[in-house]
Amino acid sequence: MSIQQIFNGLQWGSFYALIALGYSMVYSILMLFNFAHGDVFMVGAYIGLFVATAVLGIAASGLLPLPPAVTFVLVLVLTMFLTSFVGMAVERVAYRPLRDAPRASAAITGLMVGIFLETGNLALLGASRRTFPPLIETVTYTLGPITVTNIKILTIVLALLLMLALNLFIQKTKTGMAMRAMSVDYAAVPLMGVPMDRVIVLTFALGSALAGAAGVLFSMTYPVLEPYMGLLIGWKAFVAAILGGRGSILGAVLGGFILGFIEILVAALFVSTLRDLIAYSIVLLILTFRPYGLFGEEYSARLRI
Amino acid sequence: MKRLWWILGMVLLASLLLVGCQPGPRAAYGGVIKIGHVAPLTGDIPKVGEEGKFALEMWLEDLEKAGGLEVGGVTYRIEVIHEDNESKAESSAAAATKLIAEDKVLAIIGPYASKQAIPTGEVADRNKTPMISPWSTNPRTTKGRPFVFRAAFLDDFQGFVLAKFMQEEFGAQKIAILYDVASDYPKGLAEFVKQSAEELGMEVVAFESFTTKDRDFSAQLTKIINSDAEILFTPQYYDEVPLIVKQAHELGWTKPIVGSDSWGSPELMNLCGDDCVGSFFSTHWAVAGAKGAAKEFIDRFQSKYGYAPGDVAALAWDSAHLLQKAIQDCGKLTGNLEEDRQCIRDALANISEYEGITGKMRFNAEGDPVKCAIIVRINENYDFEFYKQVCP
């Protein structure tokens, strides 16, 4: 076990945490696991690819010479903005008509939307892998036994900053208060004059924007994009959301990092062949003792509608 | 049983009469020979499927130009039916079953990756239909299956060549291996390299694995870097190699990285770039430095499809020609699917020597080719450059 592995775990956990937040936020309000979320992350990565190509093209053409840092921020912000519309569209098309339907129908619809996004991408862009262009030049720092790149540090720091910003938004703004209120009593809040649809749409938008950010950061570290890239990481982030506690924001973040750490540590300490088996047995064990997850409350698992 | 013989006898008699009415030998199957092609046209390695398809299209183009394929005085048109296996084992077996039972193909070319070729070979052999996998290198694909052949050399041979190369070229004593434990090809080859390396007196100090679709290898690579391995060997496909190599470099690995024939896709360097320059891998085929028929094939493929053919295209091309030779060696097609399939199988097994673009070859008793392996180096122009040849 080395300090290097701690960095590896932090970076890997950042992706789980960012994606798990999207699951948890939607769940806390609608009691619905948005199973298309992993694929929203995939779409986010592709949007990031197109935005990056466009921005780099403009920068290279000399019309608007941009330093790499500005390019990166521009790509990140634009991608988050555009990906939030994907989430909003999914909500409008797939979930809103089913809001009063049984939850199982909505969950299955989510799976279908996911398949639609994957195969739609396959049909539009073909099955070839795409590379994500380097936005910032990779710099490797070596400190004794530890080797980290600037991108690794950037990923960890930005993920934490985004989570902090989300927390501020939920705790300090009026809309954030409405979200919290809806997670406690879905039925009563609209009676207080809170525009329910707007809060729900915003929840989807925020979750998807975070998935978009995860898409860009993920593609910078693992620059091979494919239509099914969101599948496995989406499922695992879902596990992280459950582990942290359904509907809990802090839980999603911690669940993500814990899952990332468990995966890395199991591979580091035991044989890597058994990584997933051991890692997910640990998750099962935790859930046996804490069935509502680490930070979940009993009411968050009870049907409120 | 008696009745069956009776019917069979009548059918035979009828066909004799029919044949008798014709002036010359009559074309079986309405003059069309159907060949099935099972390939990953979508899924994890679509480029592999595409290259195979293109190579077969070029083959058909040649046959068309020649006016068809002459077998026993009759000219046949060849039709290739492409089936997508989505790079999945189940879909591949289903596609082969469809081709054999519904399309009634005489033989199958494909599938490519061992993951699909092993179960599909089972289907082909059970249905007594000849199958040539161009690219599969796991022994289990052909083992104990008289109807299954391959154009690529085997993993155990490749594993031996790689271990020998690492020892001779770098004087390595300690090697590290990183492979996908959930895929037949990488797992098989990783084990063969380990076994050969140990037989040659080297030590495998890190034997790390991951699972298909994994994108992060930092835990395993950190372990490998902390072991005192002198070489990293990774028998992965072109969509994983760039991630592994890039992450290894980012974590501070500066020693050589060696791969296997699964690296040999034109797509690799589009995805990997500078990180892969200077790495070595074993393969069936090198574009840079090719001569003769191979050069001709490369030029034609390049001008037609806009990129240089990888080993997949070359092996698919050789598979198609081996099959063509076997059909011709058969002498005559009877129109009885069972007999003709058996005849083609026997002809394939009896090919004494075939001069392919991937080298001279013949099949041994298992249906595996006897041929040489090539080691290539990825040079600064992103070409896979011929480095040395290793023969069994």
XYZ file of C-alpha atoms in Angstrom:
697
model
C 0.000 0.000 0.000
C 1.508 3.268 -1.034
C 0.620 6.934 -1.098
C 0.481 6.540 -4.857
C -2.524 4.234 -4.492
C -4.285 6.866 -2.354
C -3.994 9.311 -5.234
C -5.237 6.651 -7.648
C -8.215 5.975 -5.409
C -9.012 9.681 -5.015
C -9.019 10.192 -8.754
C -11.095 7.119 -9.508
C -13.498 7.938 -6.690
C -14.000 11.465 -8.069
C -15.689 10.051 -11.165
C -17.951 7.760 -9.176
C -18.863 10.598 -6.818
C -19.694 13.082 -9.595
C -21.941 10.575 -11.341
C -23.475 9.198 -8.130
C -24.619 12.738 -7.262
C -26.900 12.741 -10.289
C -28.532 9.503 -9.181
C -28.995 10.695 -5.643
C -30.391 14.135 -6.436
C -33.085 12.772 -8.712
C -33.878 10.014 -6.257
C -34.257 12.354 -3.329
C -36.992 14.279 -5.126
C -38.723 11.795 -7.414
C -37.922 8.492 -5.644
C -36.683 7.383 -9.003
C -33.387 5.946 -10.088
C -32.635 7.559 -13.383
C -30.988 4.593 -15.065
C -30.184 6.663 -18.134
C -27.722 8.662 -16.050
C -24.652 6.600 -16.983
C -25.457 7.275 -20.597
C -25.972 10.968 -19.929
C -22.373 10.837 -18.710
C -21.395 9.186 -22.009
C -23.237 11.858 -23.998
C -21.471 14.447 -21.835
C -18.107 12.997 -22.823
C -19.043 13.179 -26.512
C -20.364 16.738 -26.153
C -17.046 17.511 -24.477
C -15.257 15.998 -27.460
C -17.144 18.177 -29.954
C -16.846 21.324 -27.860
C -13.130 20.653 -27.386
C -12.600 20.071 -31.098
C -14.462 23.275 -31.922
C -12.720 25.410 -29.296
C -9.298 24.026 -30.197
C -10.098 24.641 -33.866
C -10.937 28.273 -33.158
C -7.836 28.680 -31.018
C -5.656 27.100 -33.703
C -7.115 29.177 -36.519
C -5.612 32.259 -34.866
C -8.885 34.154 -34.725
C -8.944 33.991 -30.988
C -5.679 32.828 -29.486
C -6.611 31.176 -26.206
C -4.216 29.947 -23.550
C -4.747 26.258 -22.618
C -6.185 27.098 -19.208
C -8.900 29.257 -20.781
C -9.608 26.563 -23.381
C -10.051 24.009 -20.640
C -12.401 26.151 -18.558
C -14.390 27.059 -21.655
C -14.745 23.411 -22.687
C -15.735 22.366 -19.176
C -18.339 25.090 -18.709
C -19.839 24.761 -22.191
C -20.031 20.981 -21.859
C -21.728 21.221 -18.469
C -24.190 23.715 -19.881
C -25.006 21.612 -22.954
C -25.180 18.317 -21.075
C -27.704 19.799 -18.654
C -30.069 20.082 -21.610
C -29.682 16.356 -22.267
C -30.866 15.686 -18.718
C -33.739 18.120 -19.089
C -34.789 16.512 -22.358
C -34.720 13.045 -20.777
C -36.906 14.311 -17.958
C -39.360 16.024 -20.292
C -39.661 13.177 -22.784
C -39.293 10.077 -20.637
C -40.109 10.812 -17.016
C -42.682 13.605 -16.890
C -45.413 11.655 -18.721
C -44.817 8.816 -16.261
C -44.754 10.834 -13.095
C -47.910 9.225 -11.735
C -47.147 5.795 -13.172
C -45.662 3.025 -11.005
C -41.995 3.616 -10.225
C -41.028 0.399 -11.965
C -42.369 1.754 -15.269
C -40.283 4.885 -14.899
C -37.164 2.878 -14.031
C -37.617 0.641 -17.062
C -38.165 3.725 -19.198
C -34.841 4.997 -17.901
C -33.129 1.815 -19.072
C -34.749 2.236 -22.486
C -33.619 5.852 -22.723
C -30.113 4.620 -21.926
C -30.235 2.087 -24.744
C -31.648 4.772 -27.023
C -28.734 7.093 -26.229
C -26.140 4.339 -26.754
C -27.524 2.989 -29.999
C -28.402 6.475 -31.225
C -24.777 7.429 -30.784
C -23.735 4.201 -32.520
C -26.002 4.996 -35.469
C -24.934 8.640 -35.709
C -21.206 8.395 -35.131
C -20.433 4.768 -35.908
C -18.688 2.222 -33.752
C -15.170 3.596 -34.152
C -13.427 4.782 -31.031
C -12.758 8.510 -30.732
C -9.810 10.141 -29.053
C -10.257 13.113 -26.823
C -7.797 15.864 -27.833
C -5.374 16.957 -25.101
C -6.645 20.271 -23.676
C -3.761 20.900 -21.317
C -0.298 19.547 -21.722
C 0.293 16.716 -19.286
C 2.971 17.528 -16.744
C 4.253 14.736 -14.543
C 5.479 15.536 -11.043
C 7.638 13.066 -9.186
C 7.924 13.385 -5.434
C 9.933 10.469 -4.124
C 7.824 7.356 -4.673
C 4.779 9.286 -5.903
C 4.155 10.233 -9.517
C 1.173 12.453 -10.250
C 0.154 14.374 -13.325
C -1.353 17.835 -13.322
C -4.518 16.310 -14.801
C -4.888 13.946 -11.878
C -4.613 16.794 -9.391
C -6.950 18.937 -11.477
C -9.556 16.159 -11.580
C -9.532 15.647 -7.841
C -9.593 19.371 -7.009
C -12.273 20.247 -9.551
C -14.492 17.361 -8.513
C -14.291 18.501 -4.901
C -14.975 22.125 -5.878
C -18.022 21.140 -7.918
C -19.396 19.117 -5.024
C -18.821 22.023 -2.693
C -20.602 24.370 -5.072
C -23.532 21.984 -5.318
C -23.739 21.779 -1.562
C -23.714 25.569 -1.265
C -26.468 25.803 -3.843
C -28.652 23.299 -2.033
C -28.055 24.764 1.399
C -28.073 28.478 0.653
C -30.442 29.219 -2.217
C -34.203 29.274 -2.284
C -34.379 26.681 -5.035
C -32.021 24.511 -3.037
C -34.355 24.849 -0.103
C -37.278 23.785 -2.301
C -35.287 20.719 -3.355
C -34.594 19.794 0.228
C -38.216 20.335 1.137
C -39.417 18.167 -1.728
C -37.159 15.383 -0.639
C -38.934 15.362 2.709
C -42.482 15.806 1.476
C -43.063 15.622 -2.227
C -46.807 16.271 -1.983
C -46.894 19.201 0.381
C -44.304 21.399 -1.269
C -46.318 22.267 -4.409
C -49.158 23.291 -2.101
C -46.885 25.978 -0.712
C -46.694 27.551 -4.131
C -43.363 26.068 -5.188
C -43.325 25.414 -8.955
C -42.758 21.662 -8.832
C -41.877 21.142 -12.500
C -39.219 23.825 -12.382
C -37.538 22.313 -9.351
C -37.574 18.855 -10.923
C -36.177 20.104 -14.219
C -33.459 21.974 -12.385
C -32.552 18.851 -10.433
C -32.085 16.918 -13.655
C -30.119 19.801 -15.162
C -27.740 19.996 -12.191
C -27.182 16.237 -12.064
C -26.508 16.113 -15.792
C -24.170 19.109 -15.675
C -22.106 17.228 -13.091
C -22.154 14.148 -15.329
C -20.973 16.395 -18.187
C -18.108 17.661 -16.040
C -17.280 14.052 -15.151
C -17.366 13.263 -18.890
C -14.771 15.928 -19.698
C -12.489 15.073 -16.775
C -12.812 11.350 -17.466
C -11.995 11.811 -21.160
C -8.917 13.847 -20.297
C -7.581 10.954 -18.221
C -8.897 8.081 -20.357
C -9.031 9.591 -23.850
C -10.719 6.690 -25.677
C -14.452 7.362 -26.184
C -17.044 4.766 -27.162
C -20.854 4.616 -27.040
C -20.962 2.098 -24.195
C -18.452 3.837 -21.956
C -21.180 4.993 -19.567
C -22.659 1.586 -18.920
C -20.298 0.036 -16.406
C -19.309 3.261 -14.669
C -22.993 4.214 -14.506
C -23.893 0.986 -12.753
C -21.001 1.306 -10.366
C -21.883 4.930 -9.580
C -25.404 3.692 -8.886
C -23.907 1.241 -6.389
C -22.011 4.182 -4.883
C -25.269 6.133 -4.508
C -26.898 3.165 -2.742
C -23.834 2.695 -0.574
C -23.870 6.320 0.462
C -27.574 6.262 1.173
C -30.399 6.825 -1.262
C -31.105 10.490 -1.749
C -28.227 11.728 0.370
C -25.892 14.221 -1.289
C -23.081 13.757 1.216
C -23.700 10.017 1.000
C -23.301 10.010 -2.774
C -19.979 11.832 -2.544
C -18.622 9.606 0.197
C -20.073 6.498 -1.432
C -18.287 7.391 -4.651
C -14.936 7.894 -2.979
C -15.309 4.808 -0.797
C -16.155 2.654 -3.809
C -13.214 4.084 -5.751
C -10.905 3.384 -2.831
C -12.221 -0.124 -2.285
C -11.670 -1.005 -5.959
C -8.157 0.395 -6.025
C -7.154 -1.025 -2.654
C -8.456 -4.504 -3.366
C -6.467 -4.573 -6.610
C -3.433 -3.200 -4.789
C -3.508 -5.500 -1.779
C -5.010 -8.738 -3.130
C -4.838 -10.400 -6.508
C -6.363 -8.127 -9.119
C -8.191 -11.106 -10.656
C -10.627 -11.072 -7.751
C -10.970 -7.291 -7.589
C -14.669 -6.887 -8.370
C -15.641 -9.978 -6.426
C -13.943 -8.773 -3.256
C -14.838 -5.102 -3.771
C -18.540 -5.742 -4.198
C -18.627 -8.301 -1.406
C -17.408 -5.513 0.847
C -20.211 -3.290 -0.469
C -22.743 -6.047 0.233
C -21.363 -6.458 3.721
C -21.698 -2.745 4.447
C -25.272 -2.781 3.179
C -26.097 -5.787 5.348
C -25.293 -3.763 8.430
C -26.554 -0.444 7.105
C -29.420 -1.285 4.731
C -30.187 2.397 4.103
C -26.600 3.089 3.181
C -24.123 5.159 5.137
C -26.165 8.353 5.298
C -29.589 7.214 4.174
C -32.593 7.761 6.409
C -35.377 5.294 6.679
C -37.874 7.776 5.236
C -35.821 8.189 2.065
C -36.467 4.570 1.142
C -40.174 4.717 1.893
C -42.573 5.565 -0.862
C -43.916 9.034 -0.259
C -46.094 9.606 -3.253
C -34.356 -46.681 -41.927
C -35.392 -48.783 -44.863
C -37.661 -46.037 -46.031
C -34.846 -43.518 -45.769
C -32.658 -45.617 -48.042
C -35.528 -45.903 -50.447
C -36.033 -42.132 -50.567
C -32.305 -41.573 -50.814
C -32.117 -44.028 -53.676
C -34.949 -42.308 -55.511
C -33.388 -38.900 -55.019
C -30.082 -40.215 -56.307
C -31.736 -41.765 -59.311
C -33.669 -38.591 -60.031
C -30.564 -36.493 -59.791
C -28.696 -38.900 -62.060
C -31.476 -38.552 -64.604
C -31.408 -34.802 -64.294
C -27.647 -34.729 -64.686
C -28.025 -37.042 -67.666
C -30.272 -34.547 -69.406
C -27.676 -31.807 -69.204
C -25.082 -31.375 -71.952
C -22.212 -30.751 -69.504
C -21.741 -30.957 -65.751
C -24.553 -29.162 -64.024
C -23.989 -26.323 -61.571
C -24.970 -27.171 -58.029
C -26.756 -24.652 -55.783
C -28.078 -22.756 -58.787
C -24.551 -21.727 -59.669
C -24.017 -19.772 -56.464
C -21.580 -20.788 -53.724
C -22.547 -19.170 -50.447
C -19.859 -18.386 -47.908
C -20.678 -17.023 -44.462
C -18.639 -14.279 -42.810
C -19.058 -13.796 -39.060
C -17.368 -10.572 -37.938
C -17.548 -7.928 -35.215
C -19.037 -5.162 -37.355
C -20.162 -3.339 -34.199
C -19.194 -3.758 -30.540
C -15.756 -3.533 -28.955
C -13.570 -3.957 -32.038
C -15.562 -2.783 -35.076
C -12.416 -1.928 -37.032
C -11.551 -5.620 -37.063
C -14.886 -6.485 -38.620
C -14.581 -3.690 -41.147
C -11.119 -4.758 -42.303
C -12.202 -8.371 -42.689
C -15.220 -7.289 -44.676
C -13.128 -5.076 -46.963
C -10.621 -7.884 -47.618
C -13.435 -10.244 -48.610
C -14.942 -7.563 -50.845
C -11.614 -7.294 -52.650
C -11.540 -11.063 -53.024
C -15.060 -11.043 -54.513
C -14.044 -8.243 -56.849
C -11.217 -10.434 -58.221
C -13.574 -13.371 -58.682
C -16.090 -11.149 -60.427
C -13.384 -9.943 -62.786
C -12.400 -13.527 -63.535
C -16.055 -14.280 -64.292
C -16.546 -16.499 -61.271
C -14.886 -19.503 -59.687
C -14.421 -22.604 -61.799
C -14.945 -25.881 -59.977
C -14.884 -29.116 -61.992
C -15.692 -27.412 -65.291
C -18.572 -25.363 -63.900
C -18.326 -21.671 -63.171
C -19.841 -20.534 -59.907
C -20.575 -17.099 -58.569
C -19.429 -16.648 -54.978
C -21.697 -14.882 -52.546
C -20.520 -13.787 -49.112
C -23.129 -13.287 -46.406
C -21.851 -10.924 -43.696
C -23.213 -11.477 -40.193
C -22.478 -9.101 -37.326
C -21.607 -10.802 -34.028
C -21.464 -7.491 -32.097
C -18.177 -8.773 -30.660
C -20.223 -11.067 -28.391
C -19.809 -14.820 -27.969
C -23.561 -15.546 -27.888
C -24.375 -13.464 -30.959
C -21.516 -15.110 -32.798
C -22.753 -18.653 -32.188
C -26.268 -17.571 -33.170
C -24.995 -15.959 -36.375
C -23.117 -19.139 -37.313
C -26.197 -21.275 -36.644
C -28.238 -19.035 -38.897
C -25.659 -19.163 -41.668
C -25.407 -22.958 -41.477
C -29.082 -23.810 -41.093
C -30.916 -21.056 -42.947
C -28.506 -19.652 -45.493
C -26.967 -23.080 -46.085
C -23.459 -21.766 -46.582
C -20.706 -24.137 -47.690
C -18.153 -22.713 -45.295
C -17.663 -19.912 -42.783
C -14.891 -17.350 -42.543
C -14.537 -15.812 -39.095
C -15.092 -15.019 -36.286
C -12.020 -13.002 -35.380
C -11.452 -12.725 -31.631
C -10.978 -15.982 -29.709
C -13.779 -14.998 -27.350
C -16.206 -15.533 -30.229
C -14.209 -18.050 -32.261
C -14.101 -20.675 -29.491
C -17.879 -21.030 -29.045
C -18.561 -20.501 -32.754
C -16.072 -23.223 -33.706
C -18.126 -25.578 -31.549
C -21.246 -24.746 -33.579
C -19.475 -25.144 -36.919
C -17.866 -28.432 -35.973
C -21.074 -29.908 -34.594
C -22.826 -29.044 -37.840
C -19.911 -30.353 -39.920
C -19.369 -27.056 -41.680
C -15.799 -25.943 -42.439
C -14.824 -22.758 -40.633
C -11.631 -20.732 -40.953
C -11.027 -18.164 -38.258
C -8.557 -15.657 -39.707
C -7.447 -14.085 -36.438
C -8.180 -16.289 -33.419
C -5.017 -17.462 -31.691
C -6.344 -19.465 -28.752
C -5.662 -23.238 -29.062
C -9.189 -24.136 -27.976
C -10.686 -22.701 -31.185
C -9.518 -25.652 -33.305
C -8.601 -28.262 -30.710
C -10.397 -31.556 -31.360
C -12.539 -29.929 -34.022
C -11.763 -31.414 -37.439
C -13.917 -28.837 -39.250
C -12.297 -25.764 -37.725
C -9.168 -24.142 -39.159
C -7.359 -20.880 -38.655
C -4.987 -18.638 -40.602
C -3.184 -17.139 -37.615
C -0.497 -18.844 -35.586
C -1.263 -20.030 -32.102
C -1.044 -18.331 -28.742
C 1.305 -20.935 -27.262
C 3.705 -20.409 -30.151
C 3.281 -16.651 -29.925
C 3.820 -16.780 -26.170
C 7.061 -18.661 -26.660
C 8.279 -16.232 -29.337
C 7.471 -13.231 -27.143
C 9.226 -14.638 -24.090
C 12.261 -15.487 -26.191
C 12.252 -12.025 -27.749
C 12.094 -10.273 -24.372
C 14.988 -12.339 -23.088
C 17.216 -12.025 -26.167
C 16.477 -8.437 -27.087
C 16.501 -6.809 -23.655
C 18.288 -9.418 -21.565
C 15.305 -9.215 -19.263
C 15.250 -11.305 -16.099
C 12.070 -9.952 -14.542
C 8.894 -9.227 -16.448
C 5.453 -7.848 -15.578
C 2.213 -8.862 -17.281
C -1.093 -6.931 -17.320
C -4.080 -8.613 -18.974
C -7.869 -8.835 -19.151
C -8.915 -11.847 -17.115
C -12.421 -11.892 -18.627
C -11.391 -12.330 -22.252
C -10.070 -15.618 -23.662
C -7.322 -14.231 -25.856
C -5.456 -11.958 -23.400
C -5.855 -14.460 -20.588
C -4.581 -17.364 -22.696
C -1.624 -15.444 -24.065
C -0.684 -13.982 -20.678
C -0.521 -17.506 -19.286
C 1.523 -18.824 -22.202
C 4.038 -15.983 -21.922
C 4.302 -16.606 -18.180
C 4.878 -20.308 -18.728
C 7.462 -19.817 -21.513
C 9.245 -17.059 -19.587
C 9.599 -19.301 -16.565
C 10.839 -22.153 -18.747
C 13.444 -19.805 -20.201
C 14.607 -18.924 -16.684
C 12.960 -15.514 -16.339
C 10.807 -14.456 -13.425
C 7.293 -13.022 -13.683
C 7.341 -10.517 -10.822
C 3.882 -9.043 -11.440
C 0.950 -10.902 -12.991
C -1.865 -8.373 -12.827
C -5.305 -8.446 -14.363
C -8.407 -6.341 -14.927
C -11.861 -6.904 -16.433
C -13.201 -6.028 -19.892
C -14.448 -2.413 -20.114
C -12.203 -1.265 -17.286
C -10.683 2.108 -18.013
C -8.545 2.658 -14.963
C -5.467 0.522 -14.434
C -3.670 2.739 -11.929
C -3.801 0.240 -9.052
C -2.296 -2.586 -11.108
C 0.244 -0.348 -12.832
C 1.392 1.099 -9.517
C 2.032 -2.442 -8.300
C 3.923 -3.230 -11.485
C 6.072 -0.112 -11.191
C 6.829 -0.915 -7.566
C 7.931 -4.429 -8.498
C 11.352 -4.398 -10.136
C 10.099 -5.599 -13.529
C 12.249 -4.687 -16.517
C 9.561 -5.113 -19.189
C 5.791 -4.706 -19.250
C 3.904 -7.153 -21.436
C 0.238 -6.504 -22.203
C -1.710 -8.642 -24.715
C -4.661 -6.256 -25.081
C -6.783 -4.884 -27.926
C -6.361 -1.526 -29.605
C -8.973 0.239 -27.500
C -7.273 -0.676 -24.206
C -3.605 -0.458 -25.175
C -3.584 3.378 -25.463
C -5.072 3.720 -21.980
C -2.649 1.215 -20.453
C 0.430 2.698 -22.103
C -0.576 6.279 -21.329
C -1.377 5.545 -17.694
C 1.845 3.558 -17.289
C 3.851 6.545 -18.521
C 1.909 8.950 -16.314
C 2.641 6.793 -13.302
C 6.351 6.895 -14.114
C 7.045 3.749 -16.189
C 9.938 4.361 -18.596
C 10.985 0.795 -19.464
C 9.976 -1.075 -22.644
C 6.411 -2.180 -23.288
C 5.764 -5.277 -25.417
C 2.459 -6.380 -26.909
C 0.970 -9.105 -29.037
C -0.805 -9.399 -32.394
C -3.972 -7.785 -31.018
C -2.097 -4.452 -31.119
C -1.837 -4.582 -34.903
C -4.754 -2.372 -35.895
C -4.381 0.823 -37.948
C -6.647 2.407 -35.358
C -4.074 1.904 -32.581
C -1.905 4.887 -33.445
C -4.906 7.198 -33.970
C -5.798 6.524 -30.364
C -2.368 6.122 -28.823
C -0.088 8.622 -30.553
C 3.390 9.296 -29.180
C 2.875 7.159 -26.101
C 3.086 3.954 -28.146
C 6.178 4.912 -30.173
C 9.092 2.589 -29.426
C 6.950 -0.315 -28.274
C 7.241 -3.789 -29.811
C 4.660 -6.423 -30.587
C 4.516 -9.802 -32.275
C 2.290 -10.157 -35.299
C 1.447 -11.997 -38.490
C 1.986 -9.072 -40.733
C 4.047 -5.909 -41.191
C 3.016 -3.179 -43.621
C 6.309 -1.282 -43.591
C 8.856 -3.348 -45.503
C 6.385 -5.638 -47.349
C 7.246 -7.131 -50.771
C 5.605 -8.959 -53.707
C 1.996 -10.081 -53.409
C 1.747 -8.586 -49.944
C 2.873 -5.190 -51.242
C 0.357 -5.416 -54.068
C -2.416 -6.194 -51.588
C -1.399 -3.299 -49.343
C -1.354 -0.793 -52.208
C -4.702 -1.921 -53.520
C -6.341 -1.868 -50.099
C -4.822 1.524 -49.312
C -6.055 3.146 -52.501
C -9.511 1.593 -52.187
C -10.266 2.185 -48.518
C -7.887 4.972 -47.564
C -5.799 3.222 -44.921
C -3.153 0.506 -44.833
C -4.563 -2.953 -44.109
C -3.751 -4.460 -40.724
C -3.102 -8.124 -40.029
C -6.852 -8.763 -39.868
C -7.343 -7.817 -43.506
C -4.283 -9.822 -44.598
C -5.373 -12.912 -42.683
C -8.966 -12.619 -43.917
C -7.572 -12.406 -47.448
C -5.457 -15.531 -46.908
C -8.395 -17.350 -45.315
C -10.551 -16.583 -48.341
C -7.882 -17.846 -50.725
C -7.275 -20.993 -48.692
C -10.984 -21.645 -48.893
C -11.029 -20.905 -52.609
C -8.159 -23.352 -53.142
C -9.933 -26.025 -51.098
C -13.162 -25.622 -53.063
C -11.234 -25.971 -56.319
C -9.184 -28.901 -55.004
C -12.480 -30.557 -54.225
C -12.880 -30.983 -57.967
C -16.630 -31.037 -58.126
C -19.592 -29.840 -56.137
C -22.391 -32.398 -55.862
C -25.131 -30.126 -54.578
C -25.385 -32.244 -51.458
C -24.522 -29.806 -48.715
C -23.200 -32.449 -46.341
C -20.904 -34.068 -48.899
C -19.567 -30.804 -50.241
C -18.830 -29.462 -46.773
C -16.951 -32.693 -45.960
C -15.073 -32.484 -49.252
C -13.995 -28.874 -48.598
C -12.860 -29.795 -45.092
C -10.742 -32.663 -46.437
C -9.284 -30.435 -49.144
C -8.348 -27.786 -46.569
C -6.618 -30.378 -44.403
C -4.711 -31.691 -47.407
C -3.348 -28.394 -48.739
C 0.366 -29.180 -48.943
C 1.614 -25.634 -49.225
C -0.058 -22.320 -49.806
C 1.907 -19.166 -50.500
C -0.134 -16.525 -48.682
C 0.549 -12.835 -48.194
C 1.196 -13.557 -44.517
C 3.757 -16.216 -45.465
C 3.979 -19.818 -46.605
C 1.677 -22.093 -44.691
C -0.018 -25.452 -44.398
C -2.339 -26.904 -41.791
C -1.264 -29.396 -39.155
C -3.518 -32.144 -37.850
C -5.289 -29.729 -35.492
C -6.149 -27.317 -38.319
C -3.542 -24.801 -37.148
C -1.124 -23.255 -39.623
C 2.599 -23.917 -39.560
C 4.213 -20.509 -40.283
C 6.559 -17.789 -38.910
C 5.915 -14.868 -36.530
C 7.087 -11.291 -37.036
C 8.183 -8.800 -34.405
C 7.472 -5.171 -35.301
C 8.536 -1.935 -33.694
C 6.298 1.142 -33.704
C 8.480 3.835 -35.233
C 8.405 7.619 -35.030
C 6.176 7.874 -38.135
C 3.581 5.730 -36.331
C 4.340 2.803 -38.692
C 4.525 -0.797 -37.590
C 8.018 -1.493 -38.865
C 9.373 -4.973 -39.487
C 11.958 -5.705 -36.800
C 12.753 -9.402 -36.946
C 11.221 -12.730 -37.875
C 10.930 -15.688 -35.520
C 10.178 -19.171 -36.874
C 9.142 -22.273 -34.948
